[in-house]
mmCIF file with all atom_site columns, C-alpha atoms in Angstrom:
data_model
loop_
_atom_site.group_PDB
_atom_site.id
_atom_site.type_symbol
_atom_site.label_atom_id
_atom_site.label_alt_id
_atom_site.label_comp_id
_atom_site.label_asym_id
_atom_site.label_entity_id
_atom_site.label_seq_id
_atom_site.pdbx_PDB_ins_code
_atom_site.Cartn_x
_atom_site.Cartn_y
_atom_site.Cartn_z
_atom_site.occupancy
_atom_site.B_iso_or_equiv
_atom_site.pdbx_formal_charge
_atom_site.auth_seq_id
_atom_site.auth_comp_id
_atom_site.auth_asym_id
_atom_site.auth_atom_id
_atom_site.pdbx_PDB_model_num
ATOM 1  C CA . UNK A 1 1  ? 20.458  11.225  -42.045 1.00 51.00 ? 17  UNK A CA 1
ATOM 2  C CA . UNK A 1 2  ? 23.803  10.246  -41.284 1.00 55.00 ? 18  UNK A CA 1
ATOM 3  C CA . UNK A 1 3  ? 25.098  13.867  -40.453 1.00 64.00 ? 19  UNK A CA 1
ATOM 4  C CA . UNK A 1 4  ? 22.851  13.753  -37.827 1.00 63.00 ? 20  UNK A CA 1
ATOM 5  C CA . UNK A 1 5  ? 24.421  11.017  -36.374 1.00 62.00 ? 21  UNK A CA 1
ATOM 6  C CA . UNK A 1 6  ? 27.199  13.064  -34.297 1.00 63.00 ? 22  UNK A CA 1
ATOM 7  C CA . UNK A 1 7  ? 24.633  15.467  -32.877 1.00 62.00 ? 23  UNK A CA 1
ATOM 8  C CA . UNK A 1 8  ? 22.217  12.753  -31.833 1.00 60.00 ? 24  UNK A CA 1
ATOM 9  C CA . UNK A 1 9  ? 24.979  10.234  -30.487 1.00 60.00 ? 25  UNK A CA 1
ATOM 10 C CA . UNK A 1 10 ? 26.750  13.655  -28.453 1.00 62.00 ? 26  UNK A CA 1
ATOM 11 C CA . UNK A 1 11 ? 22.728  14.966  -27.033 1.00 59.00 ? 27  UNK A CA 1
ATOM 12 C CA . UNK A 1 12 ? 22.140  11.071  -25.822 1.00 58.00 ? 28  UNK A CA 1
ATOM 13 C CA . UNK A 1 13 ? 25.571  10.868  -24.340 1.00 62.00 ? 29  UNK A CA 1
ATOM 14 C CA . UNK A 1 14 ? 24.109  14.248  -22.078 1.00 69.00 ? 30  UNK A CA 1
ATOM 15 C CA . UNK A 1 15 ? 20.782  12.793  -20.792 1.00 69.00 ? 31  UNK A CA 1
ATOM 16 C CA . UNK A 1 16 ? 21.004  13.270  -16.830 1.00 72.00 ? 32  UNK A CA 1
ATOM 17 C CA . UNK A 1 17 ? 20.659  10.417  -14.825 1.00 76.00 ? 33  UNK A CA 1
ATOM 18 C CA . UNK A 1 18 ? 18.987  12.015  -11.313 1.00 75.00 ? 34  UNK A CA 1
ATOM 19 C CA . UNK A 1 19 ? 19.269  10.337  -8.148  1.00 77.00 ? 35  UNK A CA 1
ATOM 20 C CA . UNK A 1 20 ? 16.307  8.736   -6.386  1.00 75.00 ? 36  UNK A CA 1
ATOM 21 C CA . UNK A 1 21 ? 16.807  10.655  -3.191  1.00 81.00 ? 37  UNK A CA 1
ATOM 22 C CA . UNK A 1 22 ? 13.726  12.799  -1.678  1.00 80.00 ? 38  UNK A CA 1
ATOM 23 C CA . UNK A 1 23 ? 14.822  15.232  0.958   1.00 84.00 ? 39  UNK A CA 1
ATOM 24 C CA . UNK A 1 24 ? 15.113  14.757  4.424   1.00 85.00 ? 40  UNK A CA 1
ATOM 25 C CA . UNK A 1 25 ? 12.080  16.600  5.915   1.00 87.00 ? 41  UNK A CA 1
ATOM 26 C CA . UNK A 1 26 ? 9.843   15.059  3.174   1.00 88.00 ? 42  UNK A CA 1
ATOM 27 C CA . UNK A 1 27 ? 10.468  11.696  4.075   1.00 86.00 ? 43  UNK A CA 1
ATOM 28 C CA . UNK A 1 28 ? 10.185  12.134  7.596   1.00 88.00 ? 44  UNK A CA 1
ATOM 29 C CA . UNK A 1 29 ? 6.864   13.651  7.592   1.00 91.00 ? 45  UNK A CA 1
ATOM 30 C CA . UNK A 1 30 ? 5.857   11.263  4.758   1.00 88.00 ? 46  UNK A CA 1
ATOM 31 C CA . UNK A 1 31 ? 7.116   8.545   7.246   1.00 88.00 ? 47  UNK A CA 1
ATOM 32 C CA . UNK A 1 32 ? 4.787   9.647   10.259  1.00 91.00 ? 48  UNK A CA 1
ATOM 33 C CA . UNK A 1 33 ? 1.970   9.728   7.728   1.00 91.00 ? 49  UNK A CA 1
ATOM 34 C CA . UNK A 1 34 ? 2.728   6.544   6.272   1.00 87.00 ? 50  UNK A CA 1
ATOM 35 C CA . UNK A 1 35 ? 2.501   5.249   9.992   1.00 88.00 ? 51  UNK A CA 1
ATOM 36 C CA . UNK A 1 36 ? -0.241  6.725   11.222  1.00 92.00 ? 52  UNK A CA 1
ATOM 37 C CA . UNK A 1 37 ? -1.966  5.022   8.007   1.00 90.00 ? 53  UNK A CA 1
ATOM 38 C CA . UNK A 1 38 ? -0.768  1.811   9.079   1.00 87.00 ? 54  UNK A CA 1
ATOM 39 C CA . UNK A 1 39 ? -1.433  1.863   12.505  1.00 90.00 ? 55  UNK A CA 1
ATOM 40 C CA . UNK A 1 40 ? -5.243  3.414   11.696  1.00 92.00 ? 56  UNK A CA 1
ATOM 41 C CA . UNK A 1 41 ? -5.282  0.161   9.116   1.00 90.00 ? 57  UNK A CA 1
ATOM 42 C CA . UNK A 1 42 ? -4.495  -2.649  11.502  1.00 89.00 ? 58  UNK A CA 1
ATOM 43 C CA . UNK A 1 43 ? -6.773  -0.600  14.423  1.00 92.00 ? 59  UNK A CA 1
ATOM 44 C CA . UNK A 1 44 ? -9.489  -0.929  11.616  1.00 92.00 ? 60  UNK A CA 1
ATOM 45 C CA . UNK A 1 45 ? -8.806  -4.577  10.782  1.00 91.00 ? 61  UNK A CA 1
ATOM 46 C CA . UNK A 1 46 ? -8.574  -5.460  14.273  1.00 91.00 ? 62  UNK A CA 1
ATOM 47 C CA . UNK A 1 47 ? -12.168 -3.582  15.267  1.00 93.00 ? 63  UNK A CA 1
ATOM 48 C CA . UNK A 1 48 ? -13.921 -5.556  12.170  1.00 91.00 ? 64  UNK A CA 1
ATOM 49 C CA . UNK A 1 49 ? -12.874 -8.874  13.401  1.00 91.00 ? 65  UNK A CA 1
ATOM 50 C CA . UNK A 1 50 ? -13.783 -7.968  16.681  1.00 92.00 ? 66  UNK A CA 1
ATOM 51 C CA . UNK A 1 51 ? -17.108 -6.358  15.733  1.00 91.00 ? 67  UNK A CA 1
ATOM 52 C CA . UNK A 1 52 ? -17.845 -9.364  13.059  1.00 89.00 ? 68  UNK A CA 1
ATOM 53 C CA . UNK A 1 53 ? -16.710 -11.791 16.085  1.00 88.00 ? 69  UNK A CA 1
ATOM 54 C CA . UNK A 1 54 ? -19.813 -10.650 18.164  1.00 89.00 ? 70  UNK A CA 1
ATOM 55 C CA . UNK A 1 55 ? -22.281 -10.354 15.557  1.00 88.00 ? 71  UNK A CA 1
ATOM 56 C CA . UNK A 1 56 ? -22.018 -14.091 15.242  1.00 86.00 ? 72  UNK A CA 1
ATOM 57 C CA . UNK A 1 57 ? -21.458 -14.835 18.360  1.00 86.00 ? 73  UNK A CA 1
ATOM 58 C CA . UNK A 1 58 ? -25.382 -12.807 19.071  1.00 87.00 ? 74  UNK A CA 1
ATOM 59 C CA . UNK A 1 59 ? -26.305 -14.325 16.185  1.00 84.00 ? 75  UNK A CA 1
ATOM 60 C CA . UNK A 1 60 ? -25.690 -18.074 17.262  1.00 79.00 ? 76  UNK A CA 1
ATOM 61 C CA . UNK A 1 61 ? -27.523 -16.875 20.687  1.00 77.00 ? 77  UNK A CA 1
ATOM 62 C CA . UNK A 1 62 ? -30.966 -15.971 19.090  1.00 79.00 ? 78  UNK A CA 1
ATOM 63 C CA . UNK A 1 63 ? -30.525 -18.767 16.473  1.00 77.00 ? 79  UNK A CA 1
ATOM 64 C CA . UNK A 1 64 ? -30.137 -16.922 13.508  1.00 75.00 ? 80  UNK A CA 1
ATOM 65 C CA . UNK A 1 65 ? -28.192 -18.155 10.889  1.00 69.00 ? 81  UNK A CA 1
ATOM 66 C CA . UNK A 1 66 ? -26.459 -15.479 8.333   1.00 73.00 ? 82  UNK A CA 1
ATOM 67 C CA . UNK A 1 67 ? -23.013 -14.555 6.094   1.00 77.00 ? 83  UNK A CA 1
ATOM 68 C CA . UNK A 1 68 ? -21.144 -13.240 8.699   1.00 80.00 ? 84  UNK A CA 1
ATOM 69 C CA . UNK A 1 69 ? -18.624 -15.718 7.360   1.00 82.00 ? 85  UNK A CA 1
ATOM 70 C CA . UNK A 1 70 ? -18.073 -14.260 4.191   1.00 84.00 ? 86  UNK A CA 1
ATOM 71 C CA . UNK A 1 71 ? -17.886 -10.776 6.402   1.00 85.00 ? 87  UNK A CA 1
ATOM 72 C CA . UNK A 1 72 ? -14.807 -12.049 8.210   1.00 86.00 ? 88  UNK A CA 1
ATOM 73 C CA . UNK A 1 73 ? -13.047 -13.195 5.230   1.00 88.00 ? 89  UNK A CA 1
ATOM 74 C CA . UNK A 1 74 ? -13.530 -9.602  3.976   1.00 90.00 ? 90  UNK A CA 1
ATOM 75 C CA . UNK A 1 75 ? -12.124 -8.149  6.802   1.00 90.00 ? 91  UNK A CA 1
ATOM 76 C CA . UNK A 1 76 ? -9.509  -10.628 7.115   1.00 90.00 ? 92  UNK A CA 1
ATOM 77 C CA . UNK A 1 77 ? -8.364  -9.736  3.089   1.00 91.00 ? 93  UNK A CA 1
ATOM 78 C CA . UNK A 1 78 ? -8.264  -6.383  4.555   1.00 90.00 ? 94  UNK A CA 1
ATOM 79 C CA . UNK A 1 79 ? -6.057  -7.390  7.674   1.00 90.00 ? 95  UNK A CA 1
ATOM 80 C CA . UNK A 1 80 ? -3.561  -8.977  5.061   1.00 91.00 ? 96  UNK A CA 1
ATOM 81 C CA . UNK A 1 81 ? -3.674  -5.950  2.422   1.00 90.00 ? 97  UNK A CA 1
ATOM 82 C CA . UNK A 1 82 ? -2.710  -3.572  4.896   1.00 88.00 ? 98  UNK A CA 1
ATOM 83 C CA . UNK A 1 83 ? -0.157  -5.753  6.355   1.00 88.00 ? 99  UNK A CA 1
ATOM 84 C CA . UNK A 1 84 ? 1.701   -6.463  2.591   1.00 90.00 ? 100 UNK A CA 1
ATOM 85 C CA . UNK A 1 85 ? 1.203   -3.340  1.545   1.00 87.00 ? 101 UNK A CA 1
ATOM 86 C CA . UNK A 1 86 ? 4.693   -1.170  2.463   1.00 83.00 ? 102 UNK A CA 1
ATOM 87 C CA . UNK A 1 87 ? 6.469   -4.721  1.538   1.00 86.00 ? 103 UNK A CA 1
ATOM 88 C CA . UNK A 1 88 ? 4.742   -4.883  -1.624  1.00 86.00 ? 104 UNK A CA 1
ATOM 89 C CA . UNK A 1 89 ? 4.966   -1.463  -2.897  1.00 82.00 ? 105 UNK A CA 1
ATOM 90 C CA . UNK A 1 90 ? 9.188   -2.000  -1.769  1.00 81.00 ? 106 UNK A CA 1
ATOM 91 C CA . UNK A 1 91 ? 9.491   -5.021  -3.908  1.00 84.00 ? 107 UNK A CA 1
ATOM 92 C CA . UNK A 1 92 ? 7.526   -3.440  -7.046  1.00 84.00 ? 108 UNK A CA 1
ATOM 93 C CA . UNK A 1 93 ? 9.369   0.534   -6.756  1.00 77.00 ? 109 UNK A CA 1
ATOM 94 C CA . UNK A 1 94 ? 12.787  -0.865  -5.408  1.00 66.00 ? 110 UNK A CA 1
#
């Protein structure tokens, strides 16, 4: 075992360490589909509140009473994924 030792200590002393760099006209189209993604998320978000908004506002009209409630907390958990999502995946992969 111990002649091994050189060979092993001079193969681990070669491992590569590569850069974290993507090229340049990946990230830029990756960029424009990473916004478009977040712009189509907070146009989503804001269309749920908005369409959740009038339900229970026609709702309170005819007298109904129903979980539209719980509906707008799900879209608002939705408003604040998409909003923490490009921070949170840059504090986990950075």
């Amino acid at each position: 075992m111990t002649s091994h030792l050189p060979f092993l200590l001079h193969a681990a002393a070669k491992v590569p360490t590569p850069t974290r760099r993507a090229p340049q006209a990946l990230t830029s189209k990756i960029d424009v589909v990473l916004g478009i993604a977040a712009w189509a998320g907070t146009a989503a978000g804001v269309a749920g509140v908005l369409i959740t908004g009038t339900m229970m506002a026609i709702s309170m009209k005819r007298g109904e009473s129903s979980e539209h409630m719980s509906r707008l907390g799900m879209v608002l958990g939705g408003c604040v994924l998409v909003a923490t999502a490009g921070p949170l995946v840059s504090f986990v992969f950075a």
